[in-house]
Tab-separated table of C-alpha atoms and ligand atoms in Angstrom:
chain	number	residue	atom	x	y	z
A	200	MET	CA	3.127	30.470	15.749
A	201	ALA	CA	3.670	29.031	19.181
A	202	SER	CA	0.972	26.468	18.884
A	203	ALA	CA	2.930	24.937	15.948
A	204	ALA	CA	6.063	24.161	17.884
A	205	VAL	CA	7.296	20.529	18.121
A	206	PRO	CA	9.826	19.185	20.480
A	207	ARG	CA	12.639	17.099	19.531
A	208	PHE	CA	12.360	13.300	19.193
A	209	PRO	CA	14.953	10.581	19.849
A	210	PRO	CA	17.427	9.932	16.999
A	211	GLY	CA	16.274	7.467	14.464
A	212	PHE	CA	12.628	8.304	15.041
A	213	LEU	CA	10.723	7.510	11.720
A	214	TRP	CA	8.579	10.347	10.307
A	215	GLY	CA	6.199	9.503	7.493
A	216	VAL	CA	2.935	9.930	5.791
A	217	SER	CA	0.220	7.295	4.944
A	218	THR	CA	-2.216	6.488	2.118
A	219	SER	CA	-4.124	3.385	1.036
A	220	ALA	CA	-4.565	1.810	-2.377
A	221	HIS	CA	-8.384	2.003	-2.911
A	222	GLN	CA	-8.432	5.711	-1.673
A	223	ILE	CA	-5.772	7.041	-4.132
A	224	GLU	CA	-4.890	4.673	-6.952
A	225	GLY	CA	-7.798	4.650	-9.287
A	226	GLY	CA	-6.777	2.529	-12.363
A	227	ALA	CA	-9.734	0.416	-11.413
A	228	ASP	CA	-10.251	-1.181	-14.846
A	229	GLU	CA	-6.605	-2.390	-14.780
A	230	ARG	CA	-7.221	-4.765	-11.886
A	231	ALA	CA	-9.813	-7.325	-10.612
A	232	PRO	CA	-12.742	-5.775	-8.722
A	233	SER	CA	-12.743	-5.430	-4.848
A	234	VAL	CA	-15.653	-5.211	-2.408
A	235	TRP	CA	-15.476	-1.499	-2.524
A	236	ASP	CA	-16.047	-1.420	-6.268
A	237	ALA	CA	-19.246	-3.476	-5.715
A	238	PHE	CA	-20.238	-1.424	-2.758
A	239	THR	CA	-19.832	2.043	-4.282
A	240	ALA	CA	-21.849	0.828	-7.340
A	241	GLU	CA	-24.952	0.497	-5.178
A	242	PRO	CA	-26.806	3.841	-5.016
A	243	GLY	CA	-26.939	5.623	-1.723
A	244	ARG	CA	-23.760	4.096	-0.198
A	245	VAL	CA	-21.404	7.055	-0.631
A	246	ARG	CA	-22.381	10.562	0.497
A	247	ASP	CA	-21.601	12.385	-2.783
A	248	GLY	CA	-22.436	9.333	-4.942
A	249	SER	CA	-18.717	9.016	-5.994
A	250	THR	CA	-16.559	6.011	-6.630
A	251	ALA	CA	-12.802	5.439	-6.505
A	252	ALA	CA	-12.528	4.347	-10.071
A	253	VAL	CA	-10.162	7.380	-10.759
A	254	ALA	CA	-9.601	8.674	-7.128
A	255	CYS	CA	-6.267	10.528	-7.229
A	256	ASP	CA	-5.113	8.570	-10.297
A	257	HIS	CA	-2.109	7.755	-8.307
A	258	TYR	CA	-1.773	4.636	-10.342
A	259	HIS	CA	-0.721	6.725	-13.287
A	260	ARG	CA	0.810	9.693	-11.407
A	261	TYR	CA	2.893	7.921	-8.732
A	262	ARG	CA	6.088	9.552	-10.026
A	263	GLU	CA	4.691	13.021	-9.214
A	264	ASP	CA	3.470	11.763	-5.777
A	265	VAL	CA	6.842	10.296	-4.927
A	266	ALA	CA	8.478	13.609	-5.865
A	267	LEU	CA	6.058	15.239	-3.319
A	268	LEU	CA	7.348	12.775	-0.618
A	269	ARG	CA	10.870	13.454	-1.539
A	270	ASP	CA	10.466	17.230	-1.342
A	271	LEU	CA	8.526	16.833	1.926
A	272	GLY	CA	11.590	15.056	3.361
A	273	VAL	CA	9.814	12.087	5.057
A	274	GLY	CA	11.817	9.141	6.000
A	275	ALA	CA	9.110	6.722	5.103
A	276	TYR	CA	5.879	6.307	3.125
A	277	ARG	CA	3.101	3.956	4.167
A	278	PHE	CA	0.979	2.825	1.296
A	279	SER	CA	-1.164	-0.267	0.816
A	280	VAL	CA	-0.974	-3.057	-1.733
A	281	SER	CA	-4.285	-3.645	-3.430
A	282	TRP	CA	-4.906	-7.408	-3.128
A	283	PRO	CA	-7.108	-7.626	-6.257
A	284	ARG	CA	-4.365	-5.724	-8.107
A	285	ALA	CA	-1.661	-7.926	-6.824
A	286	GLU	CA	-3.618	-10.899	-8.190
A	287	SER	CA	-4.282	-9.447	-11.523
A	288	PRO	CA	-1.850	-10.073	-14.407
A	289	GLY	CA	1.164	-7.647	-14.216
A	290	GLY	CA	-0.416	-6.069	-11.052
A	291	LEU	CA	2.713	-6.462	-8.934
A	292	GLY	CA	4.567	-4.596	-11.593
A	293	PHE	CA	3.011	-1.428	-10.333
A	294	TYR	CA	4.419	-1.935	-6.849
A	295	ASP	CA	7.792	-2.753	-8.356
A	296	ARG	CA	7.870	0.623	-10.067
A	297	LEU	CA	6.538	2.444	-6.934
A	298	VAL	CA	9.051	0.804	-4.580
A	299	ASP	CA	11.937	1.532	-6.997
A	300	GLU	CA	10.813	5.198	-7.337
A	301	LEU	CA	10.558	5.498	-3.487
A	302	CYS	CA	14.054	3.906	-2.939
A	303	ALA	CA	15.582	6.279	-5.589
A	304	ALA	CA	13.981	9.195	-3.623
A	305	GLY	CA	15.468	7.949	-0.399
A	306	VAL	CA	12.087	7.247	1.165
A	307	ARG	CA	11.440	3.918	2.971
A	308	PRO	CA	8.481	2.035	1.503
A	309	VAL	CA	6.109	0.660	4.171
A	310	PRO	CA	3.408	-1.464	2.446
A	311	THR	CA	0.217	-2.529	4.190
A	312	LEU	CA	-1.033	-5.795	2.828
A	313	PHE	CA	-4.706	-5.156	3.394
A	314	HIS	CA	-6.512	-1.884	3.683
A	315	TRP	CA	-10.144	-2.973	3.325
A	316	ASP	CA	-10.190	-3.772	-0.436
A	317	LEU	CA	-10.863	-7.478	-0.429
A	318	PRO	CA	-10.972	-9.162	-3.856
A	319	LEU	CA	-14.722	-9.373	-4.801
A	320	ALA	CA	-14.299	-13.072	-5.747
A	321	LEU	CA	-13.275	-13.868	-2.148
A	322	GLU	CA	-16.221	-11.953	-0.715
A	323	GLU	CA	-18.537	-14.057	-2.847
A	324	THR	CA	-17.240	-17.200	-1.141
A	325	GLY	CA	-17.825	-15.659	2.379
A	326	GLY	CA	-15.107	-13.140	2.753
A	327	TRP	CA	-13.774	-12.489	6.302
A	328	LEU	CA	-16.726	-14.542	7.676
A	329	ARG	CA	-14.898	-17.606	6.328
A	330	ARG	CA	-11.876	-18.945	7.839
A	331	ALA	CA	-10.265	-19.990	4.461
A	332	THR	CA	-9.955	-16.186	3.585
A	333	ALA	CA	-7.278	-16.074	6.357
A	334	GLU	CA	-5.274	-18.810	4.647
A	335	GLU	CA	-5.730	-17.060	1.185
A	336	PHE	CA	-4.315	-13.877	2.767
A	337	ALA	CA	-1.316	-15.579	4.020
A	338	ARG	CA	-0.545	-17.081	0.629
A	339	TYR	CA	-1.012	-13.570	-1.034
A	340	ALA	CA	1.163	-11.977	1.679
A	341	GLY	CA	4.011	-14.513	1.106
A	342	ARG	CA	3.891	-13.858	-2.638
A	343	VAL	CA	4.108	-10.023	-2.418
A	344	ALA	CA	6.844	-10.250	0.237
A	345	ASP	CA	8.773	-12.731	-1.926
A	346	HIS	CA	8.403	-10.371	-4.795
A	347	LEU	CA	9.249	-7.050	-3.081
A	348	GLY	CA	11.237	-8.366	-0.041
A	349	ASP	CA	14.625	-7.575	-1.603
A	350	ARG	CA	13.747	-3.837	-1.494
A	351	VAL	CA	11.168	-3.688	1.250
A	352	ARG	CA	12.218	-4.189	4.804
A	353	THR	CA	9.187	-2.887	6.888
A	354	TRP	CA	5.748	-4.436	6.465
A	355	ILE	CA	2.344	-4.070	7.825
A	356	THR	CA	-0.151	-6.899	7.642
A	357	LEU	CA	-3.644	-5.317	8.318
A	358	ASN	CA	-5.183	-1.902	8.619
A	359	GLU	CA	-7.653	-1.521	11.405
A	360	PRO	CA	-9.391	-4.826	11.603
A	361	ALA	CA	-11.590	-3.169	14.315
A	362	GLU	CA	-12.989	-0.528	11.875
A	363	HIS	CA	-13.348	-3.134	9.104
A	364	THR	CA	-15.352	-5.285	11.342
A	365	LEU	CA	-17.466	-2.532	12.908
A	366	LEU	CA	-18.121	-0.404	9.768
A	367	GLY	CA	-18.038	-3.142	7.193
A	368	HIS	CA	-19.554	-6.166	8.987
A	369	ALA	CA	-21.399	-4.915	11.945
A	370	LEU	CA	-23.007	-1.695	10.741
A	371	GLY	CA	-22.809	-2.227	6.931
A	372	VAL	CA	-21.870	1.465	6.286
A	373	HIS	CA	-18.555	0.295	4.582
A	374	ALA	CA	-17.944	-2.525	2.174
A	375	PRO	CA	-18.812	-5.364	2.169
A	376	GLY	CA	-22.165	-3.773	3.601
A	377	ARG	CA	-22.935	-6.462	6.111
A	378	ALA	CA	-25.070	-5.385	9.042
A	379	LEU	CA	-24.587	-8.248	11.544
A	380	LEU	CA	-24.201	-6.210	14.716
A	381	LEU	CA	-22.456	-8.409	17.347
A	382	ASP	CA	-22.610	-11.449	15.047
A	383	ALA	CA	-19.782	-9.749	12.987
A	384	LEU	CA	-17.097	-10.879	15.405
A	385	PRO	CA	-16.065	-13.940	13.326
A	386	ALA	CA	-14.733	-11.321	10.831
A	387	ALA	CA	-12.586	-9.946	13.517
A	388	HIS	CA	-11.251	-13.355	14.419
A	389	HIS	CA	-10.557	-14.355	10.806
A	390	GLN	CA	-8.735	-11.033	10.279
A	391	LEU	CA	-6.571	-11.632	13.354
A	392	LEU	CA	-5.820	-15.168	12.200
A	393	ALA	CA	-5.007	-13.847	8.693
A	394	HIS	CA	-2.498	-11.483	10.411
A	395	GLY	CA	-0.860	-14.283	12.445
A	396	LEU	CA	-0.589	-16.609	9.418
A	397	ALA	CA	0.813	-13.599	7.304
A	398	VAL	CA	3.407	-12.835	9.910
A	399	ARG	CA	4.576	-16.431	9.539
A	400	ALA	CA	4.472	-16.281	5.784
A	401	LEU	CA	6.578	-13.071	5.839
A	402	ARG	CA	9.104	-14.512	8.265
A	403	ALA	CA	9.406	-17.593	5.987
A	404	VAL	CA	10.721	-15.352	3.143
A	405	GLY	CA	13.195	-13.681	5.488
A	406	ILE	CA	11.206	-10.526	6.546
A	407	THR	CA	12.324	-9.297	10.034
A	408	ASP	CA	10.405	-6.035	10.460
A	409	VAL	CA	6.643	-6.692	10.774
A	410	GLY	CA	3.774	-4.700	12.401
A	411	ILE	CA	0.042	-4.232	12.247
A	412	ALA	CA	-1.941	-0.868	12.061
A	413	ASN	CA	-4.691	-0.901	14.647
A	414	SER	CA	-7.401	1.553	15.377
A	415	HIS	CA	-7.337	2.635	19.064
A	416	GLY	CA	-8.681	5.363	21.187
A	417	PRO	CA	-9.727	5.977	24.820
A	418	VAL	CA	-13.338	5.249	25.513
A	419	TRP	CA	-15.077	7.660	27.969
A	420	PRO	CA	-18.125	6.613	29.840
A	421	ALA	CA	-20.968	9.179	29.384
A	422	SER	CA	-21.345	9.268	33.233
A	423	GLN	CA	-20.419	7.239	36.382
A	424	ASP	CA	-23.914	5.599	36.213
A	425	PRO	CA	-23.271	1.814	36.272
A	426	GLU	CA	-25.312	1.405	32.988
A	427	ASP	CA	-23.096	3.955	31.231
A	428	THR	CA	-19.764	2.498	32.604
A	429	ALA	CA	-20.807	-1.032	31.633
A	430	ALA	CA	-21.646	0.124	28.130
A	431	ALA	CA	-18.360	2.004	27.793
A	432	GLU	CA	-16.506	-1.064	29.003
A	433	LEU	CA	-18.123	-3.192	26.430
A	434	TYR	CA	-17.212	-0.604	23.689
A	435	ASP	CA	-13.531	-0.571	24.970
A	436	LEU	CA	-13.511	-4.424	24.709
A	437	LEU	CA	-14.736	-4.261	21.119
A	438	LEU	CA	-12.526	-1.425	19.955
A	439	ASN	CA	-9.347	-1.947	21.822
A	440	ARG	CA	-9.020	-5.148	23.761
A	441	LEU	CA	-10.569	-7.477	21.228
A	442	PHE	CA	-7.531	-6.747	18.940
A	443	ALA	CA	-4.737	-5.858	21.261
A	444	ASP	CA	-5.299	-8.671	23.907
A	445	PRO	CA	-4.962	-11.654	21.566
A	446	LEU	CA	-1.990	-9.943	19.640
A	447	LEU	CA	-0.089	-9.030	22.758
A	448	LEU	CA	-1.198	-11.243	25.510
A	449	GLY	CA	-2.216	-14.305	23.463
A	450	ARG	CA	-5.830	-14.309	24.841
A	451	TYR	CA	-9.283	-12.953	24.016
A	452	PRO	CA	-11.204	-10.915	26.551
A	453	GLU	CA	-13.359	-13.498	28.377
A	454	GLU	CA	-16.424	-11.321	28.118
A	455	LEU	CA	-16.440	-11.764	24.309
A	456	ALA	CA	-15.619	-15.525	24.138
A	457	GLU	CA	-19.091	-16.610	23.137
A	458	LEU	CA	-19.325	-14.220	20.262
A	459	LEU	CA	-16.201	-15.787	18.603
A	460	PRO	CA	-16.242	-18.733	16.276
A	461	ASP	CA	-15.937	-22.147	17.971
A	462	GLY	CA	-12.353	-23.198	18.405
A	463	ALA	CA	-11.203	-19.560	18.221
A	464	ALA	CA	-8.868	-20.147	21.213
A	465	ALA	CA	-6.897	-22.717	19.280
A	466	ASP	CA	-5.711	-19.912	16.929
A	467	LEU	CA	-4.376	-17.734	19.684
A	468	GLU	CA	-0.812	-18.973	19.386
A	469	THR	CA	-0.770	-18.037	15.669
A	470	ILE	CA	-2.418	-14.633	16.326
A	471	ALA	CA	0.121	-13.832	19.012
A	472	GLU	CA	3.105	-14.418	16.792
A	473	PRO	CA	5.683	-11.889	18.160
A	474	LEU	CA	5.672	-8.454	16.324
A	475	ASP	CA	8.647	-6.147	15.739
A	476	TRP	CA	6.437	-3.184	16.494
A	477	TYR	CA	2.803	-2.341	17.110
A	478	GLY	CA	1.090	0.286	15.000
A	479	VAL	CA	-1.631	2.613	16.351
A	480	ASN	CA	-3.924	4.716	14.265
A	481	TYR	CA	-5.290	7.498	16.546
A	482	TYR	CA	-7.924	9.901	15.780
A	483	ALA	CA	-10.265	10.731	18.696
A	484	PRO	CA	-11.674	9.320	21.952
A	485	THR	CA	-15.149	8.059	21.935
A	486	LYS	CA	-17.812	8.818	24.591
A	487	VAL	CA	-20.135	5.885	25.217
A	488	GLY	CA	-23.242	5.330	27.338
A	489	ALA	CA	-26.173	2.945	27.802
A	490	PRO	CA	-28.204	2.016	24.724
A	491	ARG	CA	-31.066	4.476	24.063
A	492	GLY	CA	-33.375	2.124	22.480
A	493	THR	CA	-33.546	4.249	19.291
A	494	GLU	CA	-31.311	4.840	16.326
A	495	THR	CA	-28.775	7.518	17.112
A	496	VAL	CA	-26.761	9.509	14.443
A	497	HIS	CA	-23.171	10.377	15.355
A	498	SER	CA	-20.789	12.311	13.036
A	499	GLY	CA	-23.082	11.222	10.212
A	500	LEU	CA	-22.932	7.562	11.250
A	501	ARG	CA	-26.234	5.827	11.922
A	502	LEU	CA	-26.110	3.481	14.950
A	503	PRO	CA	-29.110	1.054	15.028
A	504	ALA	CA	-31.323	0.569	18.076
A	505	GLY	CA	-30.125	-3.008	18.621
A	506	LEU	CA	-26.613	-2.159	19.828
A	507	PRO	CA	-25.758	-2.696	23.500
A	508	PHE	CA	-24.250	0.893	23.795
A	509	SER	CA	-24.840	4.318	22.417
A	510	VAL	CA	-22.221	6.827	21.224
A	511	ARG	CA	-22.453	10.317	22.625
A	512	GLU	CA	-21.135	13.817	21.590
A	513	ILE	CA	-18.011	14.803	23.246
A	514	GLU	CA	-18.569	18.544	24.294
A	515	GLY	CA	-16.069	21.146	25.150
A	516	TYR	CA	-13.449	20.449	22.498
A	517	PRO	CA	-13.016	21.961	19.021
A	518	ARG	CA	-14.044	19.725	16.209
A	519	THR	CA	-12.722	18.864	12.809
A	520	ASP	CA	-14.822	19.217	9.654
A	521	TYR	CA	-15.883	15.683	10.055
A	522	GLY	CA	-17.258	16.514	13.519
A	523	TRP	CA	-14.594	14.471	15.389
A	524	PRO	CA	-13.379	16.159	18.583
A	525	VAL	CA	-9.795	17.327	18.764
A	526	VAL	CA	-8.403	15.772	22.022
A	527	PRO	CA	-4.596	15.477	21.732
A	528	GLU	CA	-4.021	14.609	25.370
A	529	ALA	CA	-6.118	11.431	24.829
A	530	LEU	CA	-3.212	10.155	22.656
A	531	THR	CA	-0.827	10.418	25.598
A	532	ALA	CA	-3.433	8.703	27.877
A	533	LEU	CA	-3.976	5.981	25.255
A	534	LEU	CA	-0.215	5.153	25.030
A	535	THR	CA	0.544	5.392	28.771
A	536	GLY	CA	-2.557	3.212	29.290
A	537	PHE	CA	-1.216	0.593	26.832
A	538	ARG	CA	2.156	0.586	28.496
A	539	GLU	CA	0.472	-0.141	31.799
A	540	ARG	CA	-1.817	-2.770	30.550
A	541	TYR	CA	0.557	-4.729	28.327
A	542	GLY	CA	3.912	-3.849	30.120
A	543	ASP	CA	6.880	-5.650	28.440
A	544	ARG	CA	4.555	-7.486	26.052
A	545	LEU	CA	4.069	-4.254	24.203
A	546	PRO	CA	6.702	-3.909	21.464
A	547	PRO	CA	7.836	-0.502	20.236
A	548	VAL	CA	5.006	1.567	19.135
A	549	VAL	CA	4.562	3.409	15.799
A	550	ILE	CA	1.749	5.878	15.215
A	551	THR	CA	0.763	4.641	11.726
A	552	GLU	CA	-2.014	7.197	11.253
A	553	ASN	CA	-3.054	10.538	12.707
A	554	GLY	CA	-4.613	13.436	10.983
A	555	CYS	CA	-7.860	15.384	10.423
A	556	SER	CA	-10.274	16.598	7.759
A	557	TYR	CA	-10.401	20.358	7.094
A	558	GLU	CA	-11.205	22.375	3.967
A	559	GLY	CA	-8.826	24.699	2.238
A	560	VAL	CA	-5.138	25.002	1.282
A	561	ASP	CA	-4.274	27.589	4.010
A	562	ASP	CA	-5.132	24.849	6.537
A	563	GLN	CA	-3.902	26.496	9.836
A	564	GLU	CA	-6.237	24.169	11.821
A	565	ARG	CA	-4.493	21.073	10.471
A	566	ILE	CA	-1.069	22.565	11.486
A	567	ALA	CA	-2.441	23.192	15.057
A	568	PHE	CA	-3.954	19.627	15.197
A	569	LEU	CA	-0.783	17.906	14.019
A	570	ALA	CA	1.442	19.985	16.238
A	571	ALA	CA	-0.677	19.337	19.354
A	572	HIS	CA	-0.773	15.530	18.617
A	573	ILE	CA	2.981	15.418	17.969
A	574	ARG	CA	3.518	17.159	21.318
A	575	ALA	CA	1.064	14.745	23.030
A	576	LEU	CA	3.106	11.902	21.455
A	577	HIS	CA	6.293	13.330	22.885
A	578	ALA	CA	4.561	13.499	26.395
A	579	ALA	CA	4.055	9.697	26.111
A	580	VAL	CA	7.843	9.194	25.128
A	581	GLU	CA	8.807	11.246	28.146
A	582	ALA	CA	6.466	9.057	30.276
A	583	GLY	CA	8.466	6.025	29.143
A	584	VAL	CA	6.515	4.714	26.176
A	585	ASP	CA	8.832	3.355	23.525
A	586	VAL	CA	7.588	5.201	20.383
A	587	ARG	CA	9.583	4.808	17.183
A	588	GLY	CA	7.687	6.571	14.528
A	589	TYR	CA	4.737	8.870	13.495
A	590	PHE	CA	2.888	8.919	10.196
A	591	VAL	CA	0.388	11.653	9.125
A	592	TRP	CA	-2.939	10.561	7.580
A	593	SER	CA	-2.676	11.521	4.708
A	594	LEU	CA	-0.438	12.652	1.864
A	595	LEU	CA	-3.297	13.494	-0.474
A	596	ASP	CA	-6.936	14.423	-0.278
A	597	ASN	CA	-8.484	11.188	-1.339
A	598	PHE	CA	-11.620	8.936	-1.416
A	599	GLU	CA	-12.800	8.997	2.166
A	600	TRP	CA	-14.853	5.785	1.984
A	601	ALA	CA	-18.540	6.365	2.631
A	602	GLU	CA	-17.851	10.113	2.719
A	603	GLY	CA	-16.541	10.080	-0.812
A	604	TYR	CA	-14.490	13.158	-1.694
A	605	THR	CA	-16.313	15.389	0.877
A	606	ARG	CA	-13.545	15.089	3.476
A	607	ARG	CA	-10.182	16.259	2.928
A	608	PHE	CA	-7.366	14.721	5.026
A	609	GLY	CA	-4.363	15.586	2.810
A	610	LEU	CA	-1.194	17.629	3.398
A	611	VAL	CA	-1.619	18.105	-0.396
A	612	HIS	CA	-4.798	19.396	-1.958
A	613	VAL	CA	-6.126	17.451	-4.963
A	614	ASP	CA	-8.429	19.291	-7.348
A	615	ARG	CA	-11.429	17.099	-8.150
A	616	GLU	CA	-11.673	18.243	-11.769
A	617	THR	CA	-8.036	18.411	-12.848
A	618	LEU	CA	-6.466	16.119	-10.119
A	619	GLU	CA	-3.845	18.811	-9.962
A	620	ARG	CA	-1.835	18.560	-6.654
A	621	THR	CA	-1.242	21.723	-4.592
A	622	PRO	CA	0.765	21.452	-1.338
A	623	LYS	CA	-1.090	23.035	1.558
A	624	ALA	CA	0.263	25.209	4.321
A	625	SER	CA	0.483	22.026	6.522
A	626	TYR	CA	2.887	20.410	3.871
A	627	ALA	CA	5.288	23.419	4.163
A	628	TRP	CA	4.930	23.278	7.927
A	629	PHE	CA	5.594	19.514	8.194
A	630	ARG	CA	8.558	19.863	5.958
A	631	GLU	CA	10.108	22.361	8.364
A	632	VAL	CA	9.300	20.063	11.361
A	633	LEU	CA	11.165	17.233	9.499
A	634	ARG	CA	14.040	19.489	8.681
A	635	ALA	CA	14.363	20.725	12.294
A	636	GLN	CA	14.415	16.993	13.541
A	637	ARG	CA	17.314	16.001	11.293
B	1289	GBH	C1	-8.827	5.457	9.112
B	1289	GBH	O1	-9.899	4.949	9.880
B	1289	GBH	C2	-8.551	4.687	8.013
B	1289	GBH	O2	-7.549	3.715	8.115
B	1289	GBH	C3	-8.357	5.513	6.758
B	1289	GBH	O3	-8.419	4.736	5.552
B	1289	GBH	C4	-9.225	6.706	6.684
B	1289	GBH	O4	-9.244	7.426	5.521
B	1289	GBH	C5	-8.860	7.571	7.910
B	1289	GBH	O5	-8.943	6.826	9.074
B	1289	GBH	C6	-9.822	8.729	8.112
B	1289	GBH	O6	-11.135	8.352	8.306
B	1289	GBH	O7	-16.933	10.389	15.625
B	1289	GBH	O8	-15.323	11.217	17.265
B	1289	GBH	O9	-16.352	9.110	17.650
B	1289	GBH	C7	-10.227	5.773	11.047
B	1289	GBH	C8	-11.416	5.124	11.761
B	1289	GBH	C9	-13.502	5.695	12.764
B	1289	GBH	C10	-11.465	6.760	13.667
B	1289	GBH	C11	-14.411	6.695	13.368
B	1289	GBH	C12	-12.418	7.748	14.241
B	1289	GBH	C13	-14.823	8.241	14.915
B	1289	GBH	C14	-14.398	9.255	15.874
B	1289	GBH	N1	-12.136	6.199	12.475
B	1289	GBH	N2	-13.708	7.367	14.500
B	1289	GBH	S1	-15.788	10.076	16.695
């Protein structure tokens, strides 16, 4: 199939797949609770009423899952460490076993230290709205790195502080369920500070390969009408520049200064601690226009009337099952735009997540989606962006947050009754892609 062809990437390019702890592990009664356990216990929070208490039971089936990774032939596996598990007695032992299994399979482990599952005890003292949580995170990061650092070279601090701020703290549709609208920005600042402090903690135990995984995407104005372009610019500030500017330029966008905690500027030096690479999670562009003065619903997401922008449907592109538009060329534009804006301050880029939700095991749409995005990534490489890796979201169908088990992002199907793993057509296709790149 012509549309599944993939060009050759530079030697040493890192191919992988990604998951996160809360979405696959299960084993919830063998660790302390996280904000997601509390959130999903409240009725009405998750579309299918499910929880991740069992999820894919990866906690007990990790050997089988590592065998799937080995047979797939990926160079690397991005997973996350559950902070509440790491703080529970014996909890780091699980990651010891996982890392050893990965190393034996010849797959590089790439842990993310925070993928949204804050220990509930920390939420109860203020969570990400409290500065001290950033210091707690750095201590935890240092402890985990000290423990696994002899076998793990590559580390990721945070996953998508932008989405965790927006969905978890501004809109309240994710844990911890706070609906603070623009008053959520302290949560963004404290995550960025946590990142910078963690980079220092990792360096202190000898780690030399550190990145972050940020959610980014082009923002398209709904029209050239000044009210629409101004709203789109604000959205771009909140999604893209609020995170990339302090990390890469050591400054916050001026327009957002008054929404940040007092004294935030004094933390910029910490936040801008140099990175070895910059991780980008890309799914889709967003079309944004002036506020409409009423609640709007977009891809199942309710946006309250009080926001200073509204999100519009992108027409004229195919959509995934989730309703997200499929726009691979926006990935090229995103990366060339980054290169233009950040210049030599932009370290090598790794795509730490890209993928789509479709039903079925004969998932030809997923193959077409991934192939088109990999080609779009190659176009960015040809345009001079230094891209070093690409990770598919996700290895397994898993707990898709507020959507529960109703969205399937995996290369491997997971039966919800038996938890049996069945590689999809996209798994076989990706294995051939990887083989051809060797
Ligand atoms: C990631 O978040 C998460 O890191 C991961 O845990 C999750 O499972 C995965 O993606 C899939 O959701 O409606 O067209 O405007 C992704 C955050 C937020 C990116 C919503 C796409 C909407 C696109 N996503 N956004 S659209």
